[in-house]
Amino acid sequence: MKAGWGLLASQKSRCGGMIMRMRASRAAIFVGGVSLLALSGAGVAASAADTKGNKPPLMMAQTAKAPANAAPAPQSPAADPATGGESDEKVVVTARRVEEKLQDTPVAVTVFSEKQLDRLGAENLGGIQNSVPNLNIVQGRGSNSSANVFIRGVGQPDALATFDPAIGIYVDDVYISRIRGALFDVYDLSRIEVLRGPQGTLYGKNTIGGALKIVTLAPADELAGRVQVGFGDYNLFEVKARASGAITDDLKALVSVYSANRDGFVTDPVTGVEYNDKNTLAGRVSLYYTPDDKTDIRLNVDYTREEPSLTLGKPENTLTNAFAAVLLVPPAGDFNFQTQTSMTAFNEENSLDHYGFGLTITREMAPSWTLKSITSMRKLDYTDYIDIDASQFRLGDVLVDVNQSQQSQEFQVLFNNGGPLRAVGGVYALREHIFSHQEAYAQDFFPGFIRFIDDDQVLTSVAAFASVDYDLATALTLTAGARYTHEHKRYDRITTTVGLVTAFDAPIERKSYNDLSPSLTLTWNPGEDATYYAKVAKGFKSGGFNGRANSAAELPRTFEPETLWSGEVGAKFSWLDGKLILNSAFFYNQYEDFQARVARGSGLTSVFSVINAGQLEQYGAELELFWRPVRALQLQAQLGLLEASYSEFFDPRFAPDSNPLNDRSWNTPAFSPEVTFRLGGVYTVALDDAGSLDLGGDASFRSETALAVDNANFTTRVPFPGMFQDDYWLFNARVAWTSEDGRYTIAVLGKNLADERYRVDAQEFSSLGGIRTSYWGAPRTYQVNLGVNF
């Protein structure tokens, strides 16, 4: 540890009735938007995704004898609609824990194949953001691999270890419990499924807004592989490589590696040092063993190492010290990707190690019964230096050092005897231990100010669930399910402050939570070209402890769980042999006990509370369209419409809470843009013996978005500068050549071609020195990829 920065700890570390208040103007947005898209013939990439990637011969749909409308397990990859002339009927998802055709699944789900991810130029999960209605997934504040994920306005942007996510992220059915390190890089993936709406019955806690399922490639039967090398501006150099094949008749393996290095987007104008860069090395080994024709065993082991520089933003407010003296007036205008930092000595000391294994065993116990076991252990260690104020002053300079481990076990039982009743059920257990050491330096706020915080949290969570399908008639199915969850959290906190007399040593605290999350779905399949569904479901997000509490004034330091009830109707259509596909969903959410971090006081009396602020209502529509008018042309569009508002929001800073004058339900909910839209296409030019050329591009739009919960002045209701992002468009393009035999590829990609400057996240800590900081999307970039298959 460099001198002057202290020591790194040695222990490394309510469903009440709501009245829907649809104002005429906003209702018109929904009606007009739906009509416009339906008439325009614009289209949905993800709905027409191929599921490229080899799959084991014994798949869940086969072993579970999946629902009657489920697809048989494919033995070979489905063709991409843009190139293969095959329809979307072969796209298979596991959104309901069994394999089903995408168009038959009564879930709002968008799917991306490996080829689609490549066409999007997706570097990590954030690459799919603009291709899914009502999805926000960006790099989280102050770090390079935190996943800030919101679906339909539901999410959790704070990566602090005591706050649970609201969107579940799964890798090969293994739950990833922290958002830090969850912005996974895209390599060796079979597909990504984005499930919108609460998924509490089948996926459990912390899927109150939805889930992202990452499915990695399975080993191939024969020797095969791919190497791709990428070059780009900012000295980008990227390598993706994999090899797969059979070791014996019963055992297959896949080995993949990923490496990426890129200079930073942000420069300190004084020192010339670059920040916001990328330095990642990752790998995965997958083994697939079939000792007999009734048993599949899949073992995945993965490791990621990151050594990035600081992630800096732009100061958006006047910075002051504890005595109200002005230290910095924020620069006007958009971010020019230049800023100073006081943490110059720590630019290369950030690090992350994220690794673990998942073992899945599937056994057909009898012709109608299948047992599945999913066992996992994971470890996350990271050291982050975060300059929250993004300036040369020490106001919000923080070291966060975290050691996290988790172990989980799930058993599933699947039943299907070919009759009208099918079922999936099981039990789940998760144990997680998180130790976090923080050091906060604010010597320019108050002379000598240093604070040391040590958090120790242990979680034990157990659950039992079941979901049953029953065919009421040939084309009509009723699905009923429920999940019961019990969890216990133990939390210990020690806070020491240097330069002030304040110290805070909290006793060990314990909290337990219980939840029952039911769901009910009615599905009508009148024919092969249409599916209609209506569903009601509940989601649950865990309560916990306020890891930002620094004094007794912030007691009680606990907050209660969030719950969300959702009603949804949807329709999926596939016409012209899959050349025209339209999927739609309309939803309404009642969101109770929303967990909000708000600050009280100012200067030396500032405290940071986490409260169950009140209620929200959210309603909206989603349309996804895919259209292939001719074999060579694929058009796609996605439209998301969202109306989100607080029905209650009592702010403790303006006590008493019961005073109606202190209701700030006028506030704008964070990460809930009213409109998200994308239009894209790919045209394939046949070059005869010389192969083919793909010409593709897309344009995406996102309306005004609040980037923080606390985003406007309580008295004047004027938005805080930098806490909103105005409407903006992004434009991307890709040209790719593929040899006639498909072996060689050359692709040129350009992202953000108009060099749009736009915020993606923000932090509001203005009670401490006026800190408000915004984080910005990448500037215009280009990349060239050279690939070879063998």
Coordinates of N, CA and C in Angstrom, one line a residue, residues 80-250:
D80 N -29.3 -20.0 -38.9 CA -29.7 -18.6 -38.7 C -30.6 -18.2 -39.7
P81 N -31.8 -17.5 -39.4 CA -32.7 -17.1 -40.4 C -32.2 -16.2 -41.5
A82 N -31.2 -15.5 -41.2 CA -30.6 -14.6 -42.2 C -29.8 -15.3 -43.2
T83 N -29.4 -16.5 -42.9 CA -28.5 -17.2 -43.9 C -29.0 -18.6 -44.3
G84 N -29.8 -19.2 -43.5 CA -30.0 -20.6 -43.7 C -31.4 -21.0 -44.3
G85 N -32.3 -20.1 -44.4 CA -33.6 -20.4 -45.0 C -34.5 -21.2 -44.1
E86 N -34.0 -21.5 -42.9 CA -34.8 -22.3 -41.9 C -35.6 -21.3 -41.1
S87 N -36.7 -21.7 -40.5 CA -37.6 -20.8 -39.7 C -37.1 -20.7 -38.3
D88 N -37.8 -19.9 -37.6 CA -37.5 -19.7 -36.2 C -38.0 -20.8 -35.3
E89 N -38.8 -21.8 -35.9 CA -39.3 -22.9 -35.2 C -38.3 -23.7 -34.4
K90 N -37.0 -23.6 -34.9 CA -36.0 -24.5 -34.2 C -35.3 -23.8 -33.1
V91 N -35.7 -22.5 -32.8 CA -35.1 -21.8 -31.7 C -35.6 -22.4 -30.4
V92 N -34.7 -22.9 -29.5 CA -35.1 -23.6 -28.3 C -34.6 -22.8 -27.1
V93 N -35.5 -22.6 -26.1 CA -35.1 -22.0 -24.8 C -35.4 -22.9 -23.6
T94 N -34.8 -22.5 -22.5 CA -35.1 -23.2 -21.3 C -35.6 -22.3 -20.2
A95 N -36.4 -21.3 -20.6 CA -36.9 -20.3 -19.7 C -37.8 -20.9 -18.6
R96 N -38.4 -22.0 -18.9 CA -39.3 -22.6 -17.9 C -38.7 -23.9 -17.3
R97 N -37.4 -24.0 -17.4 CA -36.6 -25.1 -16.9 C -36.7 -26.4 -17.7
V98 N -37.4 -26.4 -18.8 CA -37.5 -27.5 -19.7 C -37.3 -26.9 -21.1
E99 N -36.8 -27.7 -22.1 CA -36.7 -27.1 -23.4 C -38.0 -27.0 -24.1
E100 N -38.2 -25.8 -24.7 CA -39.4 -25.5 -25.5 C -39.0 -24.7 -26.7
K101 N -39.9 -24.7 -27.7 CA -39.7 -23.8 -28.8 C -39.9 -22.3 -28.3
L102 N -39.1 -21.4 -28.7 CA -39.3 -20.0 -28.3 C -40.7 -19.5 -28.5
Q103 N -41.3 -19.8 -29.7 CA -42.6 -19.3 -30.1 C -43.7 -20.0 -29.3
D104 N -43.5 -21.1 -28.6 CA -44.5 -21.7 -27.8 C -44.4 -21.4 -26.3
T105 N -43.4 -20.7 -25.9 CA -43.1 -20.4 -24.5 C -43.9 -19.2 -24.0
P106 N -44.7 -19.4 -23.0 CA -45.6 -18.3 -22.4 C -44.8 -17.4 -21.5
V107 N -43.7 -16.9 -22.0 CA -42.8 -16.0 -21.3 C -42.3 -15.0 -22.2
A108 N -42.1 -13.7 -21.8 CA -41.5 -12.7 -22.6 C -40.0 -12.9 -22.5
V109 N -39.5 -13.5 -23.5 CA -38.1 -13.9 -23.5 C -37.5 -13.5 -24.9
T110 N -36.3 -13.0 -24.8 CA -35.5 -12.7 -26.0 C -34.2 -13.5 -26.0
V111 N -33.9 -14.0 -27.2 CA -32.7 -15.0 -27.2 C -31.7 -14.4 -28.2
F112 N -30.4 -14.6 -27.8 CA -29.3 -14.3 -28.7 C -28.4 -15.5 -28.9
S113 N -28.2 -15.8 -30.1 CA -27.2 -16.9 -30.4 C -25.8 -16.3 -30.5
E114 N -24.9 -17.2 -30.6 CA -23.5 -16.8 -30.7 C -23.3 -15.9 -32.0
K115 N -24.0 -16.3 -33.1 CA -23.8 -15.5 -34.3 C -24.4 -14.1 -34.1
Q116 N -25.5 -14.0 -33.5 CA -26.1 -12.7 -33.3 C -25.3 -11.8 -32.4
L117 N -24.7 -12.4 -31.3 CA -23.8 -11.7 -30.5 C -22.6 -11.1 -31.2
D118 N -22.1 -11.9 -32.2 CA -21.0 -11.5 -33.0 C -21.4 -10.4 -33.9
R119 N -22.6 -10.5 -34.5 CA -23.1 -9.4 -35.4 C -23.3 -8.1 -34.6
L120 N -23.7 -8.2 -33.4 CA -23.9 -7.0 -32.5 C -22.6 -6.4 -32.1
G121 N -21.6 -7.2 -32.2 CA -20.3 -6.7 -31.7 C -20.3 -6.6 -30.2
A122 N -21.0 -7.6 -29.6 CA -21.1 -7.5 -28.1 C -19.8 -7.9 -27.5
E123 N -19.3 -7.0 -26.7 CA -18.0 -7.3 -26.0 C -18.4 -8.0 -24.7
N124 N -19.5 -7.6 -24.0 CA -19.9 -8.2 -22.8 C -21.4 -8.2 -22.8
L125 N -22.1 -8.5 -21.7 CA -23.5 -8.5 -21.6 C -24.1 -7.2 -22.0
G126 N -23.4 -6.1 -21.7 CA -23.9 -4.8 -22.1 C -24.2 -4.6 -23.6
G127 N -23.6 -5.5 -24.4 CA -23.8 -5.4 -25.8 C -25.2 -5.7 -26.3
I128 N -26.0 -6.3 -25.5 CA -27.4 -6.6 -25.9 C -28.4 -5.6 -25.4
Q129 N -28.0 -4.6 -24.7 CA -28.9 -3.6 -24.1 C -30.0 -3.1 -25.1
N130 N -29.5 -2.6 -26.2 CA -30.4 -1.9 -27.1 C -31.3 -2.9 -28.0
S131 N -31.0 -4.2 -27.9 CA -31.7 -5.2 -28.7 C -32.8 -5.9 -27.9
V132 N -33.1 -5.4 -26.7 CA -34.2 -6.0 -25.9 C -35.1 -4.9 -25.4
P133 N -36.4 -5.0 -25.6 CA -37.3 -4.0 -25.1 C -37.2 -3.8 -23.6
N134 N -37.2 -2.6 -23.1 CA -37.2 -2.2 -21.7 C -36.1 -2.9 -20.9
L135 N -34.9 -3.0 -21.5 CA -33.8 -3.5 -20.8 C -32.7 -2.4 -20.6
N136 N -32.2 -2.3 -19.5 CA -31.0 -1.5 -19.2 C -29.9 -2.4 -18.6
I137 N -28.8 -2.5 -19.3 CA -27.7 -3.2 -18.8 C -26.4 -2.6 -19.2
V138 N -25.8 -1.9 -18.2 CA -24.6 -1.1 -18.5 C -23.5 -1.4 -17.5
Q139 N -22.3 -1.0 -17.7 CA -21.2 -1.0 -16.8 C -21.6 -0.2 -15.6
G140 N -21.6 -0.8 -14.4 CA -22.0 -0.1 -13.2 C -21.0 1.0 -12.8
R141 N -21.5 1.9 -11.9 CA -20.7 3.0 -11.5 C -19.4 2.7 -10.8
G142 N -18.3 3.3 -11.2 CA -17.1 3.2 -10.6 C -16.3 1.9 -10.7
S143 N -16.8 1.0 -11.6 CA -16.0 -0.2 -11.8 C -16.2 -0.7 -13.2
N144 N -15.3 -1.5 -13.7 CA -15.4 -1.9 -15.1 C -16.2 -3.1 -15.4
S145 N -16.6 -3.9 -14.3 CA -17.3 -5.2 -14.6 C -18.5 -5.4 -13.7
S146 N -19.0 -4.3 -13.1 CA -20.3 -4.4 -12.3 C -21.4 -4.3 -13.4
A147 N -22.5 -5.2 -13.2 CA -23.6 -5.2 -14.1 C -24.8 -4.4 -13.5
N148 N -25.0 -3.2 -14.0 CA -26.2 -2.4 -13.6 C -27.3 -2.9 -14.5
V149 N -28.2 -3.7 -14.0 CA -29.3 -4.3 -14.9 C -30.6 -3.9 -14.3
F150 N -31.5 -3.4 -15.2 CA -32.9 -3.0 -14.9 C -33.7 -3.6 -16.1
I151 N -34.8 -4.3 -15.7 CA -35.8 -4.8 -16.7 C -37.1 -4.2 -16.3
R152 N -37.8 -3.5 -17.2 CA -39.1 -2.9 -17.0 C -39.0 -1.9 -15.8
G153 N -37.9 -1.3 -15.6 CA -37.8 -0.3 -14.5 C -37.5 -0.9 -13.2
V154 N -37.1 -2.2 -13.1 CA -36.8 -2.9 -11.8 C -35.4 -3.3 -11.8
G155 N -34.6 -2.9 -10.8 CA -33.2 -3.3 -10.7 C -32.6 -2.8 -9.5
Q156 N -31.3 -2.9 -9.4 CA -30.5 -2.5 -8.3 C -29.1 -2.1 -8.8
P157 N -28.8 -0.8 -8.7 CA -27.5 -0.3 -9.3 C -26.3 -0.3 -8.4
D158 N -26.5 -0.5 -7.1 CA -25.4 -0.4 -6.1 C -24.7 -1.7 -6.0
A159 N -23.5 -1.7 -6.2 CA -22.7 -2.9 -6.1 C -22.2 -3.2 -4.7
L160 N -22.5 -2.4 -3.7 CA -22.1 -2.7 -2.4 C -22.5 -4.1 -2.0
A161 N -21.7 -4.8 -1.2 CA -21.9 -6.2 -1.0 C -23.1 -6.5 -0.2
T162 N -23.6 -5.6 0.6 CA -24.8 -5.8 1.4 C -26.1 -5.6 0.7
F163 N -26.1 -5.2 -0.6 CA -27.3 -5.0 -1.4 C -27.4 -6.1 -2.4
D164 N -28.6 -6.7 -2.5 CA -28.8 -7.8 -3.4 C -29.3 -7.3 -4.8
P165 N -29.0 -8.0 -5.8 CA -29.5 -7.6 -7.2 C -31.0 -7.9 -7.3
A166 N -31.6 -7.3 -8.3 CA -33.1 -7.5 -8.6 C -33.3 -8.3 -9.8
I167 N -32.2 -8.5 -10.6 CA -32.3 -9.3 -11.8 C -31.3 -10.4 -11.6
G168 N -31.8 -11.7 -11.7 CA -31.0 -12.8 -11.5 C -30.1 -13.1 -12.7
I169 N -28.9 -13.3 -12.5 CA -27.9 -13.7 -13.6 C -27.5 -15.1 -13.3
Y170 N -27.6 -16.0 -14.4 CA -27.3 -17.4 -14.2 C -26.3 -17.8 -15.3
V171 N -25.3 -18.6 -15.0 CA -24.4 -19.2 -16.0 C -24.6 -20.7 -15.9
D172 N -25.2 -21.3 -16.9 CA -25.5 -22.7 -17.0 C -26.2 -23.1 -15.7
D173 N -27.3 -22.3 -15.4 CA -28.2 -22.5 -14.3 C -27.6 -22.3 -12.9
V174 N -26.4 -21.8 -12.8 CA -25.8 -21.4 -11.6 C -26.0 -19.9 -11.3
Y175 N -26.6 -19.6 -10.1 CA -26.9 -18.2 -9.8 C -25.7 -17.5 -9.4
I176 N -25.5 -16.3 -9.9 CA -24.4 -15.4 -9.6 C -25.0 -14.3 -8.6
S177 N -24.5 -14.3 -7.4 CA -25.2 -13.6 -6.3 C -24.8 -12.1 -6.2
R178 N -23.7 -11.7 -6.8 CA -23.3 -10.3 -6.8 C -23.2 -9.7 -8.1
I179 N -23.5 -8.4 -8.2 CA -23.5 -7.7 -9.5 C -22.0 -7.3 -9.9
R180 N -21.1 -7.2 -8.9 CA -19.7 -7.0 -9.2 C -19.2 -8.2 -9.9
G181 N -18.5 -8.1 -11.0 CA -18.0 -9.2 -11.7 C -19.0 -9.9 -12.6
A182 N -20.3 -9.4 -12.7 CA -21.3 -10.1 -13.4 C -21.5 -9.6 -14.8
L183 N -20.8 -8.6 -15.2 CA -20.9 -8.1 -16.6 C -20.0 -8.9 -17.4
F184 N -20.4 -10.2 -17.6 CA -19.5 -11.2 -18.2 C -19.2 -10.9 -19.7
D185 N -17.9 -11.2 -20.0 CA -17.5 -11.0 -21.4 C -18.1 -12.1 -22.2
V186 N -18.3 -11.8 -23.5 CA -19.0 -12.7 -24.4 C -18.0 -13.6 -25.2
Y187 N -17.9 -14.8 -24.8 CA -17.1 -15.8 -25.5 C -17.6 -17.2 -25.2
D188 N -17.4 -18.1 -26.1 CA -17.8 -19.5 -26.1 C -19.3 -19.7 -25.5
L189 N -20.2 -18.8 -26.0 CA -21.6 -18.9 -25.5 C -22.5 -19.5 -26.6
S190 N -23.3 -20.4 -26.2 CA -24.4 -21.0 -27.1 C -25.5 -20.0 -27.3
R191 N -25.9 -19.4 -26.2 CA -27.0 -18.4 -26.3 C -27.1 -17.6 -25.0
I192 N -27.8 -16.5 -25.0 CA -28.2 -15.7 -23.9 C -29.7 -15.6 -23.9
E193 N -30.4 -15.9 -22.9 CA -31.9 -15.7 -22.8 C -32.2 -14.6 -21.8
V194 N -33.0 -13.6 -22.2 CA -33.4 -12.5 -21.3 C -34.9 -12.7 -21.0
L195 N -35.2 -13.0 -19.8 CA -36.5 -13.3 -19.3 C -37.0 -12.0 -18.6
R196 N -38.1 -11.4 -19.1 CA -38.7 -10.2 -18.6 C -39.9 -10.5 -17.7
G197 N -39.9 -9.8 -16.6 CA -41.0 -10.0 -15.6 C -40.5 -10.9 -14.5
P198 N -41.2 -10.9 -13.3 CA -40.7 -11.7 -12.2 C -40.7 -13.1 -12.5
Q199 N -39.6 -13.8 -12.0 CA -39.4 -15.2 -12.2 C -39.2 -16.0 -10.9
G200 N -40.0 -15.5 -9.9 CA -39.8 -16.0 -8.6 C -40.1 -17.5 -8.4
T201 N -41.0 -18.0 -9.1 CA -41.4 -19.4 -8.9 C -40.3 -20.4 -9.3
L202 N -39.8 -20.2 -10.5 CA -38.8 -21.2 -11.0 C -37.3 -20.8 -10.7
Y203 N -37.1 -19.5 -10.5 CA -35.7 -19.1 -10.3 C -35.4 -18.5 -8.9
G204 N -36.5 -18.1 -8.1 CA -36.2 -17.8 -6.8 C -36.0 -16.3 -6.5
K205 N -35.4 -16.0 -5.3 CA -35.2 -14.7 -4.9 C -34.4 -13.9 -5.8
N206 N -34.5 -12.5 -5.7 CA -33.7 -11.6 -6.5 C -33.9 -11.7 -8.0
T207 N -35.1 -12.3 -8.4 CA -35.4 -12.2 -9.8 C -36.7 -11.4 -10.0
I208 N -36.9 -10.4 -9.1 CA -38.1 -9.6 -9.1 C -38.4 -8.9 -10.4
G209 N -37.4 -8.6 -11.1 CA -37.6 -7.9 -12.4 C -37.4 -8.8 -13.6
G210 N -36.7 -9.9 -13.4 CA -36.4 -10.8 -14.5 C -35.1 -11.6 -14.3
A211 N -34.6 -12.2 -15.4 CA -33.4 -13.0 -15.3 C -32.7 -13.0 -16.6
L212 N -31.4 -13.1 -16.5 CA -30.5 -13.3 -17.7 C -29.9 -14.7 -17.5
K213 N -30.1 -15.6 -18.5 CA -29.6 -16.9 -18.5 C -28.5 -17.0 -19.6
I214 N -27.3 -17.3 -19.1 CA -26.1 -17.5 -20.0 C -25.9 -19.0 -20.2
V215 N -25.9 -19.5 -21.4 CA -25.7 -20.9 -21.7 C -24.4 -21.0 -22.5
T216 N -23.5 -21.7 -21.9 CA -22.2 -21.8 -22.6 C -22.2 -23.0 -23.6
L217 N -21.3 -23.0 -24.6 CA -21.2 -24.0 -25.5 C -20.9 -25.4 -24.9
A218 N -21.5 -26.4 -25.4 CA -21.2 -27.8 -25.0 C -20.1 -28.3 -25.9
P219 N -19.3 -29.3 -25.4 CA -18.3 -29.9 -26.2 C -18.9 -30.6 -27.4
A220 N -18.1 -30.6 -28.5 CA -18.5 -31.2 -29.8 C -18.1 -32.6 -29.8
D221 N -18.8 -33.4 -30.7 CA -18.5 -34.8 -30.9 C -17.1 -35.0 -31.6
E222 N -16.8 -34.1 -32.5 CA -15.6 -34.2 -33.3 C -14.7 -33.0 -33.1
L223 N -13.5 -33.2 -33.4 CA -12.5 -32.1 -33.2 C -12.9 -30.9 -34.0
A224 N -13.1 -29.8 -33.3 CA -13.5 -28.5 -33.9 C -13.0 -27.4 -33.1
G225 N -12.8 -26.2 -33.7 CA -12.4 -25.0 -32.9 C -12.5 -23.8 -33.7
R226 N -12.2 -22.7 -33.1 CA -12.2 -21.4 -33.7 C -11.2 -20.5 -33.0
V227 N -10.6 -19.6 -33.8 CA -9.7 -18.6 -33.3 C -10.1 -17.3 -33.9
Q228 N -10.3 -16.3 -33.1 CA -10.6 -14.9 -33.6 C -9.7 -13.9 -32.9
V229 N -9.1 -13.1 -33.8 CA -8.2 -12.0 -33.3 C -8.8 -10.7 -33.7
G230 N -8.9 -9.8 -32.8 CA -9.5 -8.5 -33.0 C -8.5 -7.4 -32.8
F231 N -8.6 -6.3 -33.7 CA -7.8 -5.1 -33.5 C -8.7 -3.9 -33.6
G232 N -8.3 -2.9 -32.9 CA -9.2 -1.7 -33.0 C -8.5 -0.4 -32.4
D233 N -9.2 0.7 -32.5 CA -8.6 1.9 -31.9 C -8.5 1.8 -30.4
Y234 N -7.8 2.8 -29.8 CA -7.4 2.7 -28.4 C -6.6 1.5 -28.2
N235 N -5.8 1.1 -29.2 CA -4.9 0.0 -29.1 C -5.5 -1.3 -28.6
L236 N -6.7 -1.5 -29.1 CA -7.5 -2.8 -28.7 C -6.8 -4.0 -29.3
F237 N -6.6 -5.0 -28.5 CA -6.1 -6.3 -29.0 C -6.9 -7.4 -28.3
E238 N -7.6 -8.2 -29.0 CA -8.5 -9.2 -28.4 C -8.4 -10.5 -29.0
V239 N -8.4 -11.6 -28.2 CA -8.3 -12.9 -28.8 C -9.3 -13.8 -28.1
K240 N -10.1 -14.5 -29.0 CA -11.0 -15.6 -28.5 C -10.6 -16.9 -29.2
A241 N -10.4 -17.9 -28.4 CA -10.0 -19.2 -29.0 C -10.7 -20.3 -28.3
R242 N -11.0 -21.4 -29.0 CA -11.6 -22.6 -28.4 C -11.3 -23.8 -29.2
A243 N -11.2 -24.9 -28.5 CA -11.0 -26.2 -29.2 C -11.9 -27.2 -28.5
S244 N -12.5 -28.1 -29.2 CA -13.4 -29.1 -28.6 C -13.4 -30.4 -29.4
G245 N -13.7 -31.5 -28.7 CA -13.8 -32.8 -29.3 C -13.9 -33.9 -28.3
A246 N -13.9 -35.1 -28.9 CA -14.1 -36.3 -28.0 C -12.7 -36.8 -27.5
I247 N -12.6 -37.1 -26.3 CA -11.5 -37.7 -25.7 C -11.6 -39.2 -25.8
T248 N -12.8 -39.7 -25.4 CA -13.1 -41.1 -25.5 C -14.6 -41.2 -26.1
D249 N -15.1 -42.3 -26.2 CA -16.5 -42.5 -26.7 C -17.5 -41.8 -25.8
D250 N -17.1 -41.8 -24.5 CA -18.1 -41.3 -23.5 C -17.7 -39.9 -22.9

